[in-house]
Amino acid sequence: MRDNAYDPFERRRTTLRIIFFLIIVGTVPFYIGGFVLWGTAPAGGRGAGGQTPIATITPVGGDNSATPSPIASWTPQPTRTPVASIVPPPQFIIPTSAFPTAVPTQPLPTATPFILPTPTPAPTLTPIPSATPIPPATDTPLPPPTDTPPPPTATPPPATATATATPTATATATATIEGG
């Protein structure tokens, strides 16, 4: 029985194998076509046989003919080759711009002189505070809590005018019906 913990990895691996196999099968026709074209190419090398090349490559010293040289021997003093036969390389020409160049209207920045920082003294270490004794307890009473009402004062609060209704007697007439 297979362990289910490896199933995602196996599925991923199988998918990659299928993708790589399809890539290989898809590129095989191009390999075959390349071999066919290579086998049917003309034997003359590059291009068709009747065309004239545009440029020829002349190796350095190709115009010199081979002359037999004497057998090498040791010379105590080396000889110097004359330098007059060496031709200087052509000079490079830097073309000028056909378009006008912009001239900056703002002044160019100038270099700011570098000022070395002055040495400063290193900070000093602050000593660790020493253990100070706790002051002895005293018999001073604690202050009252702040949520208690303030003590009464000697001056009474100002009187305020309040309206009170006084009952008055009024005569009212009432009618009674007698009968039964």
C-alpha positions as a printed Julia matrix, in Angstrom:
180×3 Matrix{Float64}:
   0.0    0.0     0.0
   1.33   3.45   -0.9
   1.71   6.27    1.57
  -0.64   9.17    0.77
   1.91  11.77    1.93
   3.99  11.27   -1.25
   1.1   11.37   -3.74
   1.38  15.14   -4.5
   5.1   14.74   -5.2
   4.53  11.75   -7.45
   1.83  13.61   -9.4
   4.13  16.61   -9.84
   7.01  14.37  -10.95
   4.75  12.56  -13.44
   3.54  15.87  -14.85
   7.13  17.08  -15.33
   8.1   13.84  -17.05
   5.19  14.2   -19.49
   6.08  17.85  -20.25
   9.77  17.03  -20.89
   8.85  14.06  -23.09
   6.56  16.29  -25.19
   9.37  18.84  -25.58
  11.74  16.13  -26.8
   9.17  14.7   -29.23
   8.34  18.2   -30.48
  11.97  19.07  -31.3
  12.86  15.79  -33.07
  11.45  16.97  -36.47
  13.71  20.02  -36.36
  16.77  17.83  -35.76
  15.78  15.62  -38.69
  15.27  18.65  -40.93
  18.68  20.03  -39.93
  20.42  16.76  -40.79
  18.6   16.62  -44.18
  19.63  20.18  -45.06
  23.19  19.51  -43.93
  23.39  16.38  -46.05
  21.98  18.04  -49.19
  24.13  21.19  -48.96
  26.52  21.86  -51.86
  30.03  20.53  -51.35
  31.69  23.85  -52.29
  31.37  25.36  -48.86
  29.59  28.66  -48.37
  27.01  29.9   -50.86
  26.43  28.83  -54.42
  29.39  28.02  -56.68
  29.04  30.89  -59.24
  28.88  33.87  -56.92
  31.77  36.21  -56.25
  32.39  37.03  -52.6
  31.81  40.65  -51.61
  34.95  40.92  -49.48
  38.07  38.83  -49.15
  40.02  38.2   -46.01
  43.76  38.72  -46.33
  45.75  37.41  -43.39
  48.41  39.63  -41.87
  51.63  39.05  -43.78
  49.76  37.21  -46.56
  51.66  39.12  -49.27
  55.03  37.86  -47.98
  56.5   34.86  -49.68
  58.04  32.03  -47.73
  61.82  32.13  -47.77
  63.99  29.5   -46.19
  65.52  30.73  -42.98
  68.92  29.72  -41.66
  69.17  27.42  -38.71
  68.62  29.3   -35.48
  71.75  30.06  -33.52
  72.48  31.77  -30.28
  73.57  35.41  -30.46
  75.13  37.06  -27.47
  73.63  40.48  -28.25
  70.07  40.71  -29.6
  69.62  42.76  -32.75
  67.22  45.62  -33.0
  64.5   45.75  -35.64
  64.21  49.16  -37.34
  61.06  51.04  -36.39
  60.82  53.08  -39.61
  58.85  50.36  -41.4
  55.99  50.49  -38.87
  53.06  52.56  -40.14
  51.09  54.52  -37.53
  47.42  53.59  -37.2
  44.83  55.87  -38.8
  43.59  58.72  -36.69
  40.05  58.58  -35.35
  37.74  61.39  -36.39
  35.08  62.41  -33.91
  32.14  63.8   -35.9
  30.61  67.03  -34.73
  26.98  67.15  -33.84
  24.63  68.19  -36.65
  22.12  69.46  -34.11
  22.67  72.46  -31.84
  23.46  71.54  -28.3
  21.68  73.1   -25.36
  23.67  75.49  -23.23
  22.77  75.35  -19.54
  21.32  78.62  -18.27
  21.93  77.84  -14.62
  25.43  78.0   -13.2
  27.16  74.68  -12.88
  27.61  73.38   -9.35
  30.97  73.94   -7.75
  32.85  71.52   -5.6
  32.29  72.0    -1.89
  35.51  71.71    0.09
  35.57  68.78    2.46
  35.99  69.73    6.1
  37.38  67.1     8.39
  35.34  66.69   11.55
  36.97  67.8    14.76
  37.55  65.16   17.4
  35.11  65.21   20.27
  35.71  63.68   23.67
  34.14  60.33   24.31
  31.12  60.3    26.59
  31.76  59.49   30.19
  30.1   56.61   31.91
  27.37  57.43   34.41
  27.94  55.59   37.67
  25.35  53.1    38.78
  23.13  54.65   41.46
  23.93  53.55   44.97
  21.39  51.9    47.21
  19.75  54.64   49.27
  17.98  53.67   52.5
  14.2   53.89   52.6
  13.07  56.63   55.02
  11.53  55.34   58.28
   7.75  55.23   58.59
   6.08  58.15   60.41
   2.74  58.44   62.19
   1.47  61.16   59.87
  -2.21  60.59   59.01
  -3.08  59.99   55.42
  -4.94  62.72   53.51
  -8.68  62.16   52.97
  -9.72  60.58   49.67
 -10.51  62.98   46.86
 -14.05  61.7    46.22
 -15.37  62.94   49.61
 -17.33  66.22   49.65
 -15.45  69.27   50.79
 -15.87  70.33   54.43
 -18.56  72.98   55.18
 -17.52  76.58   55.05
 -18.42  79.43   57.45
 -20.27  81.47   54.84
 -23.69  80.19   53.82
 -24.39  79.74   50.13
 -26.34  82.59   48.49
 -30.13  82.39   48.65
 -31.99  81.74   45.48
 -35.53  82.93   44.75
 -38.0   80.11   44.3
 -41.66  80.49   43.34
 -44.17  78.68   45.52
 -47.91  78.41   44.9
 -50.3   79.18   47.73
 -53.8   77.68   47.63
 -56.71  80.12   47.54
 -60.38  79.41   48.15
 -62.76  79.89   45.25
 -66.54  79.45   45.17
 -67.95  77.08   42.64
 -71.62  76.43   41.85
 -72.84  72.92   41.54
 -76.25  71.84   40.31
 -78.03  68.78   41.66
 -80.97  67.02   40.11
 -83.59  65.64   42.41
 -85.84  62.99   41.41
 -85.93  59.55   41.18
